[in-house]
PDB file of N, CA and C in Angstrom:
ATOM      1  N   UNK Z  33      27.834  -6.206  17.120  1.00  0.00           N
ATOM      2  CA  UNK Z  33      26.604  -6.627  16.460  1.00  0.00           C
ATOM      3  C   UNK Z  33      26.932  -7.538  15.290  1.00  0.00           C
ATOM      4  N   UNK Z  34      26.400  -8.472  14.837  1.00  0.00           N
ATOM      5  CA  UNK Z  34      26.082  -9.429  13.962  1.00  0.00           C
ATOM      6  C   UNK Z  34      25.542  -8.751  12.828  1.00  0.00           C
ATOM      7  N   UNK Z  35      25.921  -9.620  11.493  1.00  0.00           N
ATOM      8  CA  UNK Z  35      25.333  -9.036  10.274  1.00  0.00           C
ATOM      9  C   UNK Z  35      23.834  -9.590  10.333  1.00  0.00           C
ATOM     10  N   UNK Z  36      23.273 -10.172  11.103  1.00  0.00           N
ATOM     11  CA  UNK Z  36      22.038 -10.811  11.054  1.00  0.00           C
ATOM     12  C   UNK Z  36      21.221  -9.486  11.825  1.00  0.00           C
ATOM     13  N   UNK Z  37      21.682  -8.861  12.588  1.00  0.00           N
ATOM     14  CA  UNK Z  37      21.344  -7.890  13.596  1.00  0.00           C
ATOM     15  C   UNK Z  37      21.279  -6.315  12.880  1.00  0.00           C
ATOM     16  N   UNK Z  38      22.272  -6.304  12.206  1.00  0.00           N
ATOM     17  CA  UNK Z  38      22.708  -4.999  11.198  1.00  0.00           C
ATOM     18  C   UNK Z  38      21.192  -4.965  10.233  1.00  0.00           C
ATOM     19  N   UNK Z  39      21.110  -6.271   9.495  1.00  0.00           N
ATOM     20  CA  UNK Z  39      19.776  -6.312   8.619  1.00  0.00           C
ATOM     21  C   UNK Z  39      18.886  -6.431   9.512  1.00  0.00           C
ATOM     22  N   UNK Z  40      18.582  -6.843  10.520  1.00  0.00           N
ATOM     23  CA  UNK Z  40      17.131  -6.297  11.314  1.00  0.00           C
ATOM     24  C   UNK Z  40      16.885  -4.795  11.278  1.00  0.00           C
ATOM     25  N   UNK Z  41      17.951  -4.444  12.221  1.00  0.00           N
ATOM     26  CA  UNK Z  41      17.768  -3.131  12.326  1.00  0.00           C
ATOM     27  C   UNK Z  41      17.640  -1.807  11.077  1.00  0.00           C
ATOM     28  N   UNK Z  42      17.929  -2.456   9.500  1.00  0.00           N
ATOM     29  CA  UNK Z  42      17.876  -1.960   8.749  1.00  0.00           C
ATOM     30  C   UNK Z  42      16.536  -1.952   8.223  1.00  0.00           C
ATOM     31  N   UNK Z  43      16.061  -3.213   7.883  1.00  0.00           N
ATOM     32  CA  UNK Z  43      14.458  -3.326   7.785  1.00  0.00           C
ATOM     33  C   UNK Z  43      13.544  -2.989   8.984  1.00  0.00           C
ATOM     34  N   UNK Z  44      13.711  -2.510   9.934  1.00  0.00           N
ATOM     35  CA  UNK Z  44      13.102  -2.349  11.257  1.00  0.00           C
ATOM     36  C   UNK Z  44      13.098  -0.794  10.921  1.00  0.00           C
ATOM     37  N   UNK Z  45      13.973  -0.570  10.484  1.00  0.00           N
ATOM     38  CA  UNK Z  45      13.984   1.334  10.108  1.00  0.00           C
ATOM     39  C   UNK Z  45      13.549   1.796   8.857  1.00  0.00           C
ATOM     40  N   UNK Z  46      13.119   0.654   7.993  1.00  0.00           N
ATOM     41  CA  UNK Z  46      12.309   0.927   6.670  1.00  0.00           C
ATOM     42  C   UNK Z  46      10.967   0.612   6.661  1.00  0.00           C
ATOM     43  N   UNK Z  47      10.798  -0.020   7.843  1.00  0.00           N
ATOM     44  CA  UNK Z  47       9.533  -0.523   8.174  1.00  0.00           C
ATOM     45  C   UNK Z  47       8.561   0.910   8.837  1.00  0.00           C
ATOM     46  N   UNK Z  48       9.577   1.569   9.651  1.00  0.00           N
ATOM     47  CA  UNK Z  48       9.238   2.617  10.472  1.00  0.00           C
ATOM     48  C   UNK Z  48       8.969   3.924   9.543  1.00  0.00           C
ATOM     49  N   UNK Z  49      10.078   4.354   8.993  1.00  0.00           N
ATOM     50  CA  UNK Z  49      10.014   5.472   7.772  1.00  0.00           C
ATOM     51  C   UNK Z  49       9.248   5.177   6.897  1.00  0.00           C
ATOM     52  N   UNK Z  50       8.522   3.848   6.028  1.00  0.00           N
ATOM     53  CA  UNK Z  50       8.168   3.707   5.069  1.00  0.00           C
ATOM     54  C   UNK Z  50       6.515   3.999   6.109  1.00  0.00           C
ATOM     55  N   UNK Z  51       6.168   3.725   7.343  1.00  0.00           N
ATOM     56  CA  UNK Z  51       4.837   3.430   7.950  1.00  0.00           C
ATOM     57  C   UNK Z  51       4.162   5.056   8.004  1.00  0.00           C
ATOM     58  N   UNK Z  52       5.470   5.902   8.818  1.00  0.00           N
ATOM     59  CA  UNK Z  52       5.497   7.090   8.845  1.00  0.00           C
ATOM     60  C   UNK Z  52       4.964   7.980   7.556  1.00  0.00           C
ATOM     61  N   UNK Z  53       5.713   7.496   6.638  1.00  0.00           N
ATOM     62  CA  UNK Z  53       5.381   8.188   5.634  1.00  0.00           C
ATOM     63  C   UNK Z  53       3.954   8.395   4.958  1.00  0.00           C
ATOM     64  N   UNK Z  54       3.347   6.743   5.265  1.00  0.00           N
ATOM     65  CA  UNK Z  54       2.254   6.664   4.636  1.00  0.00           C
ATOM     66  C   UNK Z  54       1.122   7.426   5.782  1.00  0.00           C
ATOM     67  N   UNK Z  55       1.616   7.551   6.936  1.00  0.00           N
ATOM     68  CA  UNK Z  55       0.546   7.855   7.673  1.00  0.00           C
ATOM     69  C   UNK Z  55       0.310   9.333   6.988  1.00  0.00           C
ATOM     70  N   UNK Z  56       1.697  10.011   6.764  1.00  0.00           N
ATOM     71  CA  UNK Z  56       1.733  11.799   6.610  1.00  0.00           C
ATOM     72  C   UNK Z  56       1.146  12.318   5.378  1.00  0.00           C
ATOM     73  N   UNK Z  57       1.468  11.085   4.545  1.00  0.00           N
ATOM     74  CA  UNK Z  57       0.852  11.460   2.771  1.00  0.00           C
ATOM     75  C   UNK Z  57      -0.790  11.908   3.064  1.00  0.00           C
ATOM     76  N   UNK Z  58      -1.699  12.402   2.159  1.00  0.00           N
ATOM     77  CA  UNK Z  58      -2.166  12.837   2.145  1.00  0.00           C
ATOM     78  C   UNK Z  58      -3.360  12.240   1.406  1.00  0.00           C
ATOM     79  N   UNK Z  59      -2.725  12.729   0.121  1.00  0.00           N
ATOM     80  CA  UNK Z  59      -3.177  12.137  -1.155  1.00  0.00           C
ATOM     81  C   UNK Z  59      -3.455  10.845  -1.088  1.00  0.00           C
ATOM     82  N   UNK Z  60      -4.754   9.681  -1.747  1.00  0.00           N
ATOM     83  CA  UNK Z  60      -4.698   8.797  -1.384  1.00  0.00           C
ATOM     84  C   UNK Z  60      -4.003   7.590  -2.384  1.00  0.00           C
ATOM     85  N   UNK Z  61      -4.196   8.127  -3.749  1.00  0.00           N
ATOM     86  CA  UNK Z  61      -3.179   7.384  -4.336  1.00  0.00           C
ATOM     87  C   UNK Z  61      -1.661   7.520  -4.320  1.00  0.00           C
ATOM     88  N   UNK Z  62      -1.436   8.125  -3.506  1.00  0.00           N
ATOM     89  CA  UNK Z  62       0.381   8.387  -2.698  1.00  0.00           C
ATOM     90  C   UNK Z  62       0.211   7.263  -2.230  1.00  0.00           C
ATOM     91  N   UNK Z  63      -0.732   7.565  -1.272  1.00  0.00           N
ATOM     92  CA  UNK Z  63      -0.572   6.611   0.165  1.00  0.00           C
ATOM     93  C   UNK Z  63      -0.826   5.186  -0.110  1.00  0.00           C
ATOM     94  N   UNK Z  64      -1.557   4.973  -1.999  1.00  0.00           N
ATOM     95  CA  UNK Z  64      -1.448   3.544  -1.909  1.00  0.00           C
ATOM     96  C   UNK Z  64      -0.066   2.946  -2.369  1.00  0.00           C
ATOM     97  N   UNK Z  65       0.767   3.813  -3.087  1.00  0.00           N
ATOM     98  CA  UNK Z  65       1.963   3.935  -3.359  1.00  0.00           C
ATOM     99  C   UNK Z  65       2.999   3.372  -1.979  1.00  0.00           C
ATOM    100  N   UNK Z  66       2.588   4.486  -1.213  1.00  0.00           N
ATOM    101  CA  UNK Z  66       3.905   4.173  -0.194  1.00  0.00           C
ATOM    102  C   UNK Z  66       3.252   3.090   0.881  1.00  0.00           C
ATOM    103  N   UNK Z  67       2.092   2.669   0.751  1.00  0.00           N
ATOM    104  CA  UNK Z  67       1.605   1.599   1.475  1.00  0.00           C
ATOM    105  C   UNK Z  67       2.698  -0.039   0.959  1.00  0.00           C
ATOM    106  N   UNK Z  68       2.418   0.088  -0.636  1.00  0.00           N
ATOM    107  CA  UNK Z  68       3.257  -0.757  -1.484  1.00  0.00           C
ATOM    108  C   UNK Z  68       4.458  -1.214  -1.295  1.00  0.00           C
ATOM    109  N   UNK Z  69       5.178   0.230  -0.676  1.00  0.00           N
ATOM    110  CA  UNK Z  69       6.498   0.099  -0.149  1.00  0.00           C
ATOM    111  C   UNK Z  69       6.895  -0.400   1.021  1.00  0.00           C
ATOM    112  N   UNK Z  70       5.718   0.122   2.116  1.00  0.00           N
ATOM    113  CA  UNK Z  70       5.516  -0.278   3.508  1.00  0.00           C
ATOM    114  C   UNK Z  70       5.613  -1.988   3.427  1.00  0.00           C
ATOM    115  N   UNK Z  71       4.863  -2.449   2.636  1.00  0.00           N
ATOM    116  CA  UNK Z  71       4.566  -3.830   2.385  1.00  0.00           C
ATOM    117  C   UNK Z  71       5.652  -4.721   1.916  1.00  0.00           C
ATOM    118  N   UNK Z  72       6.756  -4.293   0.803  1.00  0.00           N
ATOM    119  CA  UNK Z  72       7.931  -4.995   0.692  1.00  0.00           C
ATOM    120  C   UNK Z  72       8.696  -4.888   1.791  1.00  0.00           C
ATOM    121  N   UNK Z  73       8.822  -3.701   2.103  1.00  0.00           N
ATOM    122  CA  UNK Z  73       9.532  -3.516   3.397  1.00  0.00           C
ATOM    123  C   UNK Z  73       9.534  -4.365   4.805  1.00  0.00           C
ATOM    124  N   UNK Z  74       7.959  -4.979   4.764  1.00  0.00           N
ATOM    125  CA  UNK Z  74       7.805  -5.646   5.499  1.00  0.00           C
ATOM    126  C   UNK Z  74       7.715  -7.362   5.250  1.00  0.00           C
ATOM    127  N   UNK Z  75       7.925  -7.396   4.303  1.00  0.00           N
ATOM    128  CA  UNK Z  75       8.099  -8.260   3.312  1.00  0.00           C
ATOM    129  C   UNK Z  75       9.567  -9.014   3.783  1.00  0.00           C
ATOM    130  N   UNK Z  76      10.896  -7.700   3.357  1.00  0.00           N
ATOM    131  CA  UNK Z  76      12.132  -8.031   3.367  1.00  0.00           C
ATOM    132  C   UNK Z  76      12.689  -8.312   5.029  1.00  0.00           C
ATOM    133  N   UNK Z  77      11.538  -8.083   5.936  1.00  0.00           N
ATOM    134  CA  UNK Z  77      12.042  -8.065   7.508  1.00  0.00           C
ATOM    135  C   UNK Z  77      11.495  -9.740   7.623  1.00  0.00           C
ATOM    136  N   UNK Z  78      10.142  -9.718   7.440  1.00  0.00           N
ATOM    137  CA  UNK Z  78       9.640 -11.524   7.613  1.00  0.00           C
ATOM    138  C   UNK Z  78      10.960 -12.478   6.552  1.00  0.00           C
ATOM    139  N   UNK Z  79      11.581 -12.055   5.883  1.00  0.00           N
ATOM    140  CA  UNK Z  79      12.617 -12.974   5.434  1.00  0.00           C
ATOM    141  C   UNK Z  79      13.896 -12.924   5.995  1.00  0.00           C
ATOM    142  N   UNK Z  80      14.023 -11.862   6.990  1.00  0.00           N
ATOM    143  CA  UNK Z  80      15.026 -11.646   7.672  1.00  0.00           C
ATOM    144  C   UNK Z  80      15.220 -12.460   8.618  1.00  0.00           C
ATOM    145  N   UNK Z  81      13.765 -12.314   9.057  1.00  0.00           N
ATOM    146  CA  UNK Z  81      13.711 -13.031  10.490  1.00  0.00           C
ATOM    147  C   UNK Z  81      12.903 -14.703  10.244  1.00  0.00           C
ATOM    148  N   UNK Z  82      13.291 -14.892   9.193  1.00  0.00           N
ATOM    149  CA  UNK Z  82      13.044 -16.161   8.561  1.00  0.00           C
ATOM    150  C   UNK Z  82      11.744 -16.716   8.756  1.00  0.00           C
ATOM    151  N   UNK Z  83      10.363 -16.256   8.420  1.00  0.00           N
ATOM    152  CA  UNK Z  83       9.356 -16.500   7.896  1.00  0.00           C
ATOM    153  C   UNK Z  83       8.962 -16.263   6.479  1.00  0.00           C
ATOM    154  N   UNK Z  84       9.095 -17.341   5.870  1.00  0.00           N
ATOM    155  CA  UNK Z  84       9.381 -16.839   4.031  1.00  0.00           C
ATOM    156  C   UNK Z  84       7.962 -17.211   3.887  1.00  0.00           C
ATOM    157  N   UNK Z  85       6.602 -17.947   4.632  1.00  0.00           N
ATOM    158  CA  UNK Z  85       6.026 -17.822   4.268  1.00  0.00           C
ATOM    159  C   UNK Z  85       5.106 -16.702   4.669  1.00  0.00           C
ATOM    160  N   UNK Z  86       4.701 -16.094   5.940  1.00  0.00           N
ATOM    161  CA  UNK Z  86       4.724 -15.158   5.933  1.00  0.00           C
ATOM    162  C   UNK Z  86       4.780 -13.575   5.412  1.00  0.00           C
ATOM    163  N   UNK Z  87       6.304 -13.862   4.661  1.00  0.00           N
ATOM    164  CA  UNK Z  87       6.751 -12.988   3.746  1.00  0.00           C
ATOM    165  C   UNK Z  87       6.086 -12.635   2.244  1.00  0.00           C
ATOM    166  N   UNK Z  88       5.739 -14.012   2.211  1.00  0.00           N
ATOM    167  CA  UNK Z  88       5.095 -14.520   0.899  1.00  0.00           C
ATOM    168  C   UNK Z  88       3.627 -13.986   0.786  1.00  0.00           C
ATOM    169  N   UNK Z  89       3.005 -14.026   1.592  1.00  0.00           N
ATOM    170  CA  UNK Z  89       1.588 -13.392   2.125  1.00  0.00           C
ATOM    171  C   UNK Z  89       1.501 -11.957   1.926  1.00  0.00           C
ATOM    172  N   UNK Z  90       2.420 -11.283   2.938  1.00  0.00           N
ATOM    173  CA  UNK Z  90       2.965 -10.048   2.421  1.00  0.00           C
ATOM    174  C   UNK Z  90       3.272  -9.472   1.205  1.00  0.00           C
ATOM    175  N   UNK Z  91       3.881 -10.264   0.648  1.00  0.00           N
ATOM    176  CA  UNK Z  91       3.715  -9.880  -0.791  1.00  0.00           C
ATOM    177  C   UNK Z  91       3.054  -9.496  -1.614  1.00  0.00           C
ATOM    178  N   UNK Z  92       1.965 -10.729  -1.460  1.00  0.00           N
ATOM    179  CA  UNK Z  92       1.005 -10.536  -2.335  1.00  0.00           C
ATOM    180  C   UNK Z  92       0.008 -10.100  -1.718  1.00  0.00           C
ATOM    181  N   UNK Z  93       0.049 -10.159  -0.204  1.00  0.00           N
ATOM    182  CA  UNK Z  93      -1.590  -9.111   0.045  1.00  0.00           C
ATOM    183  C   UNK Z  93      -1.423  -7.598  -0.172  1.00  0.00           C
ATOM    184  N   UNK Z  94      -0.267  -7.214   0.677  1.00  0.00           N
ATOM    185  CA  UNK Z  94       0.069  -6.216   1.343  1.00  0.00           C
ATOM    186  C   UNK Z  94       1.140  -5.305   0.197  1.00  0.00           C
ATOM    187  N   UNK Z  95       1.855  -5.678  -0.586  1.00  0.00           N
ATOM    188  CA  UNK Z  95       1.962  -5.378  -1.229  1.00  0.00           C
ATOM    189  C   UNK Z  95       1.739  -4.807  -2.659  1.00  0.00           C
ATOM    190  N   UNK Z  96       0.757  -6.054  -2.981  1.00  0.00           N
ATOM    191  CA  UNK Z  96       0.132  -6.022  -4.329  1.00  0.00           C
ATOM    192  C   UNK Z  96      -1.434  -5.844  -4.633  1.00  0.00           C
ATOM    193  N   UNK Z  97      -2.300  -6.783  -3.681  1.00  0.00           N
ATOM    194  CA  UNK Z  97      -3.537  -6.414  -3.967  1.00  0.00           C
ATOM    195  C   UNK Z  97      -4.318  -4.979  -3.411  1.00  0.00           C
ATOM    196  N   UNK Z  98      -3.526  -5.204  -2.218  1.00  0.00           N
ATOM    197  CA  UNK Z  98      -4.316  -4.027  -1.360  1.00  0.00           C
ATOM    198  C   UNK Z  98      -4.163  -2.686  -1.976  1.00  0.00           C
ATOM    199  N   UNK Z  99      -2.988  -2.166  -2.459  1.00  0.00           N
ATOM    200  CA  UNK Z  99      -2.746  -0.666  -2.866  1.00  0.00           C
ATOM    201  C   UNK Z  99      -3.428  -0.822  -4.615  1.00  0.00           C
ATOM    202  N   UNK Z 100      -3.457  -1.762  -4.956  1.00  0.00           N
ATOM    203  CA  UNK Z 100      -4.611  -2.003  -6.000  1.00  0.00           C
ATOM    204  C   UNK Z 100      -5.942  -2.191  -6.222  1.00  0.00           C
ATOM    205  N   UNK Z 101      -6.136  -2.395  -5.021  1.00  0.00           N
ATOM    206  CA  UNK Z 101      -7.702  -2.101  -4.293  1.00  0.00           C
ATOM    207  C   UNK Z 101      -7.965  -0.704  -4.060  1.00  0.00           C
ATOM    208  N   UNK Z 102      -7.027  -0.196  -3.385  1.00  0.00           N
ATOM    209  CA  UNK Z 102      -7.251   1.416  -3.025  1.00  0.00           C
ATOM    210  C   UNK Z 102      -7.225   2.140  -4.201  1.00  0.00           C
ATOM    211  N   UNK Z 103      -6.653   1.833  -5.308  1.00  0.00           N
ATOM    212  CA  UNK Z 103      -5.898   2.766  -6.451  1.00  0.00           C
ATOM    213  C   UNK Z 103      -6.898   2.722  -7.069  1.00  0.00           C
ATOM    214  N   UNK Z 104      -7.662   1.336  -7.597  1.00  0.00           N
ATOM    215  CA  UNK Z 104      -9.107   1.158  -8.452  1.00  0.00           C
ATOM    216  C   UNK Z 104     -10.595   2.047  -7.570  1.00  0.00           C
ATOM    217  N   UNK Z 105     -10.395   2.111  -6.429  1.00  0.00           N
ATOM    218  CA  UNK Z 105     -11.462   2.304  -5.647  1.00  0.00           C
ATOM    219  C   UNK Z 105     -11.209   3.731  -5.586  1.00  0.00           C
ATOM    220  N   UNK Z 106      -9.870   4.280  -5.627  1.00  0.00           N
ATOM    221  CA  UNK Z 106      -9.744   6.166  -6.123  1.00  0.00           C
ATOM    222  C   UNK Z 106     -10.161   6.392  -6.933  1.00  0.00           C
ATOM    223  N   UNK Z 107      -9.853   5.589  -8.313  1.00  0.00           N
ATOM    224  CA  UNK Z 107     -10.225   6.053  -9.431  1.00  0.00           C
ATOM    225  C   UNK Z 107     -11.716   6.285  -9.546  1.00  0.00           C
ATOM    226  N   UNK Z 108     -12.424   5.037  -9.417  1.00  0.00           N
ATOM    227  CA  UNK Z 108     -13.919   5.046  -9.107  1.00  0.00           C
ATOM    228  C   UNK Z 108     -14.639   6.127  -8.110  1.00  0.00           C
ATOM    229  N   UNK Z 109     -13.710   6.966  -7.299  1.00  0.00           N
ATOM    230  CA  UNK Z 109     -14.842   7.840  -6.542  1.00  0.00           C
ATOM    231  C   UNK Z 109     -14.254   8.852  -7.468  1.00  0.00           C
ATOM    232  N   UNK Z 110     -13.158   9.348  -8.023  1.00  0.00           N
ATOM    233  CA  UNK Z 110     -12.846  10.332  -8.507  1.00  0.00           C
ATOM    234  C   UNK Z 110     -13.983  10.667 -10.643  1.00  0.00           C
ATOM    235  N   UNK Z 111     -13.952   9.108 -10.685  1.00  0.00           N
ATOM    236  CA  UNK Z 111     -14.885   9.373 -12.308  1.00  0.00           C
ATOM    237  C   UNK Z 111     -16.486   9.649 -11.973  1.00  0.00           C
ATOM    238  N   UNK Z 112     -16.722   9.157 -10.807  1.00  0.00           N
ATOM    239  CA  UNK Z 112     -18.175   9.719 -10.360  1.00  0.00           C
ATOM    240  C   UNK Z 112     -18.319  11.071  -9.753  1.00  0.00           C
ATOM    241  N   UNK Z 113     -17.975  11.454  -9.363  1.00  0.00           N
ATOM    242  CA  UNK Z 113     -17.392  12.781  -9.043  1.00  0.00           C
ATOM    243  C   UNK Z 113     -17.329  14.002 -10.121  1.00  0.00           C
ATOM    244  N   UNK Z 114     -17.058  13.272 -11.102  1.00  0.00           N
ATOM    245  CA  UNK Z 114     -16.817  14.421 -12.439  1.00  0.00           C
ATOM    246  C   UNK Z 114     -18.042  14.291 -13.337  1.00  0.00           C
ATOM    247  N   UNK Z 115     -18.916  13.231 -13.117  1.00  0.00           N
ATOM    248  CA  UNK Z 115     -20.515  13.115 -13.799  1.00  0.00           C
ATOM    249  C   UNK Z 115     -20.998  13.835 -13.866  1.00  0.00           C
ATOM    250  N   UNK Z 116     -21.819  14.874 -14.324  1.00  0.00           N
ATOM    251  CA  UNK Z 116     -23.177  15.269 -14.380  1.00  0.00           C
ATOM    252  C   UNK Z 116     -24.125  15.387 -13.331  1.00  0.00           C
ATOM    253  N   UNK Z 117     -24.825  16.246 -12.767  1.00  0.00           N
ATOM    254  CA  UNK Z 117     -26.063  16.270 -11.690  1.00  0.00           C
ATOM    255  C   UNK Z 117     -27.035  14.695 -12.352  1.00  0.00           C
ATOM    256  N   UNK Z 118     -26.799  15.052 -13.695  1.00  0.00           N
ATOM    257  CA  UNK Z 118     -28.448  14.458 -13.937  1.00  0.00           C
ATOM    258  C   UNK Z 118     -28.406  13.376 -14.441  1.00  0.00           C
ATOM    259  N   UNK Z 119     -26.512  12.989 -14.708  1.00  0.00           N
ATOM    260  CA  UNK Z 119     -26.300  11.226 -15.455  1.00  0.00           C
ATOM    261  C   UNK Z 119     -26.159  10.563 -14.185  1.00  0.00           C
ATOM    262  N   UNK Z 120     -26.721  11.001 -12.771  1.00  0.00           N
ATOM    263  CA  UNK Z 120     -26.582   9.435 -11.564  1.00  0.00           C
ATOM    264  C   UNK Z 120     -27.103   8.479 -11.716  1.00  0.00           C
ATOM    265  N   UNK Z 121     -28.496   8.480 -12.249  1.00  0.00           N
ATOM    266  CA  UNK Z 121     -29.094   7.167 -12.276  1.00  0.00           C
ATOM    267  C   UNK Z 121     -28.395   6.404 -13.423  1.00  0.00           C
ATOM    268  N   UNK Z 122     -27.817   7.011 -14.795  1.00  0.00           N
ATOM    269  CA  UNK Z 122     -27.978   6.329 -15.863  1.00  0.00           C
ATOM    270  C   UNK Z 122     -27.155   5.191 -15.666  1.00  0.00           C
ATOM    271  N   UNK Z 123     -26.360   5.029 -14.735  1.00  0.00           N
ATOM    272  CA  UNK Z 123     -25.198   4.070 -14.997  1.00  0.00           C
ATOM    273  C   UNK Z 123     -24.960   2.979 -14.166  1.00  0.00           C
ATOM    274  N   UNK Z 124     -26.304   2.391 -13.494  1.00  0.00           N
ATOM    275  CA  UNK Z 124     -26.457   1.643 -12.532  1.00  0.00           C
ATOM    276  C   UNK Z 124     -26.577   0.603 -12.474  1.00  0.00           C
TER     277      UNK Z 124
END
């Protein structure tokens, strides 16, 4: 095997464990966590296999906005959640 082949198969198995993981987590700000990871991970394979722009996309979607989308959008069901019966309307 080739060192070009060695790093596939290395990011091909971080791609897999990191996917796995996020499926098993639970919690959802874990899972935007190890989504994050999923995303470099997949990140470091599109540069492997030489799509840097691609990679680049990854980065910043899949890496960065999205588990920051999920993380803001936890927080927000979790502070409504802890309101009051009778403060729903006030804050609309």
């Amino acid at each position: 095997m080739s060192g070009d082949n060695v790093l596939i198969a290395v990011c091909l198995v971080l791609v897999a464990v990191s996917a796995t993981v996020a499926v098993a987590v639970r919690e959802p700000a874990r899972q935007a966590l190890v989504l994050s990871v999923l995303g470099l991970a997949l990140a470091a394979l599109f540069t492997v296999l030489q799509a840097p722009d691609v990679a680049l996309s990854q980065l910043a979607v899949g890496s960065a906005l999205t588990p920051l989308l999920i993380l803001l959008s936890v927080r927000k069901v979790r502070r409504r959640g802890r309101r009051p019966d009778g403060d729903e309307g006030a804050r609309r």
